[in-house]
XYZ file of C-alpha atoms in Angstrom:
366
model
C -13.344 3.521 -2.935
C -16.324 4.921 -1.042
C -18.145 8.156 -1.713
C -16.572 11.245 -0.127
C -19.801 11.865 1.869
C -19.530 8.573 3.835
C -15.766 8.156 4.097
C -14.497 8.244 7.652
C -10.900 7.122 7.310
C -8.539 7.687 4.392
C -4.976 6.459 3.753
C -3.612 8.707 1.024
C -0.302 7.638 -0.563
C 0.891 6.264 2.759
C 4.277 4.569 2.907
C 6.142 3.043 5.846
C 9.779 2.091 6.163
C 11.531 1.157 9.386
C 15.045 1.301 8.075
C 14.758 3.897 5.431
C 15.292 1.333 2.647
C 12.708 -1.467 2.724
C 9.099 -0.310 2.263
C 6.774 -2.282 4.502
C 3.892 -0.353 3.067
C 4.555 1.215 -0.346
C 2.047 3.895 -1.355
C -1.085 2.642 0.413
C -4.446 4.085 -0.573
C -7.525 2.842 1.322
C -10.902 4.254 2.467
C -13.022 3.124 5.345
C -16.711 4.058 5.378
C -18.582 5.413 8.350
C -20.050 2.579 10.369
C -18.568 -0.281 8.346
C -16.697 -3.378 9.480
C -13.491 -3.474 7.392
C -11.078 -6.395 7.816
C -7.361 -6.237 6.829
C -6.611 -9.785 5.747
C -3.287 -11.299 4.774
C -0.412 -13.627 5.779
C 2.137 -12.754 8.391
C 4.395 -9.881 7.272
C 1.922 -8.635 4.682
C 1.616 -5.172 6.221
C -1.825 -5.364 7.729
C -0.761 -4.831 11.355
C 1.561 -1.949 10.331
C -1.430 -0.325 8.662
C -3.445 -0.654 11.906
C -0.561 0.737 14.041
C -0.303 3.750 11.801
C -3.957 4.412 12.183
C -3.853 4.002 15.957
C -0.842 6.363 16.174
C 1.623 3.823 17.566
C 3.698 4.267 14.383
C 4.142 7.228 12.066
C 4.068 7.104 8.219
C 7.255 7.698 6.341
C 5.187 9.650 3.743
C 1.610 10.258 2.847
C -1.369 11.227 5.022
C -4.020 9.534 7.106
C -7.312 11.474 7.494
C -10.287 10.975 9.757
C -13.453 12.807 8.787
C -11.415 14.787 6.277
C -8.852 15.979 8.844
C -5.210 14.840 9.082
C -4.387 12.967 12.254
C -0.652 12.984 11.656
C 0.135 15.152 14.712
C -2.414 13.573 17.084
C -1.126 11.222 19.810
C -2.967 7.851 20.175
C -5.062 9.011 23.169
C -6.477 11.932 21.154
C -7.534 9.960 18.091
C -10.973 8.807 19.403
C -10.100 5.176 18.721
C -10.507 2.132 20.959
C -7.934 -0.672 20.612
C -8.221 -4.426 21.252
C -5.058 -6.519 21.279
C -4.574 -10.247 20.916
C -3.072 -10.602 24.386
C -5.921 -8.657 26.047
C -3.447 -6.094 27.633
C -5.529 -5.889 30.833
C -4.029 -4.604 34.079
C -3.827 -7.717 36.309
C -3.772 -5.803 39.543
C -7.007 -3.930 38.708
C -10.543 -5.267 38.870
C -12.651 -5.387 35.669
C -14.374 -2.203 36.715
C -11.094 -0.426 37.236
C -9.732 -1.662 33.916
C -12.773 -0.171 32.240
C -12.809 3.074 34.151
C -9.084 3.708 33.577
C -9.487 5.281 30.058
C -12.348 7.347 31.469
C -10.254 8.707 34.268
C -7.626 9.786 31.813
C -10.355 11.697 30.006
C -11.305 13.283 33.352
C -14.896 12.123 33.293
C -16.972 12.414 36.460
C -17.347 9.389 38.811
C -21.036 9.152 37.937
C -20.368 9.156 34.243
C -17.643 6.586 34.663
C -20.022 4.257 36.512
C -22.705 4.694 33.856
C -20.388 3.915 30.971
C -18.710 0.950 32.725
C -22.144 -0.542 33.465
C -23.256 -0.078 29.853
C -20.025 -1.522 28.420
C -20.308 -4.627 30.557
C -23.921 -5.033 29.439
C -22.841 -4.893 25.749
C -20.408 -7.754 26.240
C -22.689 -9.666 28.592
C -20.487 -9.498 31.683
C -22.889 -7.742 34.088
C -21.777 -8.246 37.704
C -18.112 -8.854 36.886
C -16.949 -5.379 38.042
C -15.123 -6.585 41.164
C -13.326 -9.600 39.659
C -9.704 -9.551 38.620
C -8.632 -10.611 35.114
C -6.694 -13.585 36.469
C -10.011 -15.081 37.724
C -11.589 -14.955 34.288
C -11.477 -17.357 31.313
C -9.713 -16.334 28.116
C -13.030 -15.580 26.436
C -14.161 -13.437 29.370
C -10.891 -11.521 29.422
C -11.288 -10.744 25.713
C -14.805 -9.528 26.355
C -13.402 -7.179 29.059
C -10.794 -5.959 26.527
C -13.568 -5.268 24.015
C -15.616 -3.458 26.681
C -12.619 -1.270 27.530
C -12.251 -0.296 23.869
C -15.927 0.631 23.753
C -16.369 2.242 27.177
C -15.358 5.804 26.109
C -17.677 5.476 23.044
C -15.018 6.041 20.411
C -15.716 6.777 16.750
C -13.527 3.920 15.622
C -12.581 0.552 17.129
C -9.323 -1.168 16.087
C -8.776 -4.879 16.663
C -5.408 -6.645 16.078
C -5.947 -10.416 15.891
C -8.131 -10.234 19.028
C -9.228 -13.885 18.904
C -5.931 -15.504 17.921
C -5.242 -16.976 21.424
C -8.653 -18.651 21.765
C -9.664 -22.208 20.821
C -11.684 -22.622 17.682
C -15.192 -23.037 19.253
C -14.813 -19.967 21.463
C -13.313 -18.006 18.599
C -16.304 -18.729 16.402
C -18.645 -17.758 19.265
C -16.899 -14.429 19.851
C -16.828 -13.672 16.114
C -20.575 -13.617 16.086
C -20.714 -11.546 19.268
C -18.227 -8.932 17.919
C -20.300 -8.690 14.698
C -23.546 -8.319 16.669
C -21.957 -5.544 18.868
C -20.720 -3.649 15.853
C -24.104 -3.828 14.121
C -25.926 -2.772 17.263
C -23.706 0.216 18.010
C -23.014 1.216 14.400
C -19.383 1.940 15.267
C -16.675 1.745 12.610
C -14.404 -1.214 13.115
C -11.065 -1.958 11.497
C -10.000 -5.552 12.235
C -6.749 -7.402 11.464
C -6.597 -11.128 10.913
C -4.802 -13.837 8.882
C -7.893 -16.118 9.204
C -9.917 -15.948 6.013
C -12.959 -17.595 7.595
C -12.994 -15.071 10.390
C -12.783 -12.242 7.828
C -15.683 -13.700 5.802
C -17.864 -14.046 8.952
C -17.240 -10.510 10.326
C -16.761 -8.101 7.488
C -18.756 -5.684 5.352
C -15.602 -5.464 3.206
C -12.232 -7.128 3.252
C -8.902 -5.636 2.148
C -6.496 -8.440 1.121
C -2.838 -7.574 1.799
C 0.286 -9.182 0.324
C 3.826 -7.790 0.606
C 2.600 -4.399 1.794
C 0.170 -3.944 -1.064
C -3.620 -4.279 -1.245
C -4.505 -6.932 -3.785
C -8.283 -6.408 -3.735
C -10.915 -4.711 -1.565
C -14.415 -6.163 -1.845
C -17.397 -7.510 0.032
C -16.858 -11.110 1.267
C -19.071 -12.753 -1.372
C -17.472 -10.773 -4.244
C -14.023 -11.504 -2.924
C -14.684 -15.220 -2.868
C -16.693 -15.439 -6.110
C -14.750 -12.896 -8.146
C -11.021 -12.798 -7.231
C -9.220 -10.304 -9.383
C -5.639 -11.456 -8.664
C -3.996 -14.836 -8.419
C -2.887 -14.172 -4.847
C -6.522 -13.536 -3.812
C -7.694 -16.710 -5.548
C -5.008 -18.683 -3.730
C -5.387 -17.033 -0.293
C -9.201 -16.751 0.080
C -10.762 -20.209 0.228
C -9.844 -23.271 -1.765
C -9.130 -22.894 -5.455
C -7.721 -25.113 -8.183
C -5.129 -23.242 -10.231
C -4.259 -24.372 -13.725
C -1.510 -22.659 -15.778
C -1.627 -22.346 -19.496
C -1.475 -20.167 -22.628
C -4.372 -18.261 -24.218
C -5.203 -19.763 -27.591
C -8.248 -17.749 -28.631
C -10.591 -15.034 -27.348
C -14.338 -14.588 -27.939
C -16.227 -11.786 -26.197
C -15.677 -12.189 -22.376
C -14.359 -15.758 -22.653
C -11.171 -17.313 -23.830
C -9.765 -20.775 -24.561
C -6.597 -21.654 -22.675
C -4.247 -24.478 -23.612
C -3.451 -26.467 -20.453
C -1.204 -29.351 -21.282
C -2.956 -31.404 -23.945
C -6.395 -29.861 -23.266
C -8.304 -26.710 -24.041
C -10.331 -25.086 -21.275
C -12.877 -22.330 -21.764
C -12.815 -19.591 -19.119
C -14.229 -16.202 -18.229
C -11.631 -13.407 -18.671
C -11.164 -11.306 -15.509
C -9.310 -8.736 -17.555
C -8.547 -8.499 -21.273
C -6.160 -11.187 -22.593
C -4.894 -11.887 -26.119
C -3.697 -15.132 -27.729
C -0.217 -16.000 -26.499
C -0.730 -14.510 -23.034
C 0.110 -16.721 -20.079
C -2.872 -17.185 -17.759
C -3.726 -19.058 -14.556
C -7.264 -20.509 -14.304
C -9.049 -20.515 -10.969
C -11.922 -22.977 -10.306
C -13.476 -23.526 -6.858
C -13.690 -27.241 -5.887
C -17.339 -26.907 -5.006
C -18.199 -25.675 -8.547
C -16.879 -28.879 -10.118
C -19.649 -31.400 -10.894
C -18.915 -35.131 -10.510
C -20.483 -37.332 -13.231
C -22.236 -34.432 -14.881
C -25.725 -35.400 -16.196
C -25.824 -32.425 -18.571
C -23.319 -30.998 -21.034
C -20.733 -28.607 -19.581
C -18.406 -26.293 -21.460
C -15.476 -28.048 -19.779
C -15.442 -31.836 -19.127
C -12.485 -34.049 -18.150
C -12.001 -37.722 -17.575
C -9.331 -38.461 -15.024
C -8.157 -40.979 -12.407
C -8.602 -40.555 -8.698
C -5.158 -39.972 -7.070
C -6.327 -39.498 -3.503
C -9.372 -39.184 -1.267
C -9.764 -37.387 2.118
C -12.825 -37.793 4.272
C -13.791 -34.405 5.851
C -17.111 -35.179 7.567
C -19.786 -33.607 5.429
C -17.880 -34.275 2.177
C -15.148 -36.212 0.470
C -12.233 -34.248 -0.951
C -11.136 -35.984 -4.217
C -7.778 -35.240 -5.878
C -7.133 -35.965 -9.575
C -4.683 -34.906 -12.246
C -6.057 -32.604 -14.983
C -4.053 -32.213 -18.184
C -0.824 -33.121 -16.453
C -1.322 -30.831 -13.517
C -1.832 -32.771 -10.174
C -3.718 -31.934 -6.985
C -6.866 -30.797 -8.814
C -9.595 -31.128 -6.180
C -13.327 -31.473 -6.242
C -15.811 -32.317 -3.502
C -18.512 -34.979 -3.167
C -21.203 -34.543 -0.461
C -21.257 -37.320 2.103
C -24.597 -38.645 1.008
C -25.957 -42.059 0.078
C -24.705 -43.337 -3.168
C -21.580 -41.112 -3.327
C -19.225 -43.363 -1.401
C -18.418 -45.916 -4.137
C -15.329 -44.121 -5.569
C -11.893 -45.529 -4.804
C -8.366 -44.351 -5.617
C -7.456 -45.471 -9.105
C -11.021 -45.182 -10.378
C -11.731 -43.225 -13.545
C -14.075 -40.275 -13.028
C -15.862 -37.717 -15.196
C -15.998 -34.091 -13.975
C -17.244 -30.803 -15.511
C -17.589 -27.122 -14.824
C -18.967 -24.016 -16.539
C -17.083 -21.210 -18.239
C -18.317 -18.616 -15.753
C -16.963 -20.669 -12.766
C -13.519 -20.791 -14.387
C -11.693 -17.450 -14.057
C -8.806 -16.571 -16.340
C -6.366 -14.431 -14.386
C -3.029 -12.951 -15.373
C -0.182 -15.350 -14.395
C 1.595 -13.539 -11.554
C 4.435 -16.028 -11.524
C 5.781 -14.242 -14.586
C 6.656 -11.285 -12.463
C 8.882 -13.439 -10.178
């Protein structure tokens, strides 16, 4: 949670149900800081878009309150919330020129013609589409249409910009290019952005903080690096980046570490939250933190047989079985001298205690 002095948006005990029975969002609490880029990340149906629609005013909460700058916006219609909106399908008016698409929200706000022209010109400069005022959306590429949609969201200089999967319809290369442009625009203008995506890489690239959603609940809110390096829940460890997950039983505890029995082996891990002997735990180890043929002594070392190998350009993805649990993956850089491994070969791997996170086993709740 952010400090009260820099909080711009607050969800306070917000719930949403469409049928009066099933809670799409049960008791959501979330703060957005002034000028930050917050991404709502999660799989389809996790509640992230519902959260955005509630903020935009296209849906109403079943209970709870949404505040902007300390004031409730419950009774404000969307056009009075000082928020720009960018949709995945652009939502441009095909019969209007680019200039008319951008001036439309300004006309609704009854701005003078001169002010409209000034703001349209500036918005097109921001998205690098100067000189496109008289073209129609149908004559533009997908990337150019999305830039127009972004410009329309910015043209009336809102306090908040909301984006709902805005790059989902674009090819990978263009998507990556526009990610950097959106981030650059946000930094330059200092506007608060709330962005929805299911793409974890997109979230990592864009965000100051990421809120991970699952089944209507926030699993963790953190800066991208912290979210990746320090997942607090099993779902976050599984959803954000690659992770090896090993299930076992805590055998002993010492300080911040514990030993977990996984099959026939004991693995030393860092405890994310307090555990006691007998607790079920799931261990999360990133593939890139596993060392092949370690030249020094590691707290965890395993000898196993290569089950499978996948070439992925800059690295090989090697799968082995660890203490009876298959699909344990580590990576080998595609460099000279690293290509001599074959399926069926015996390999030695190792990893540190701090890189092995002992999380509560969430499967027990199922």
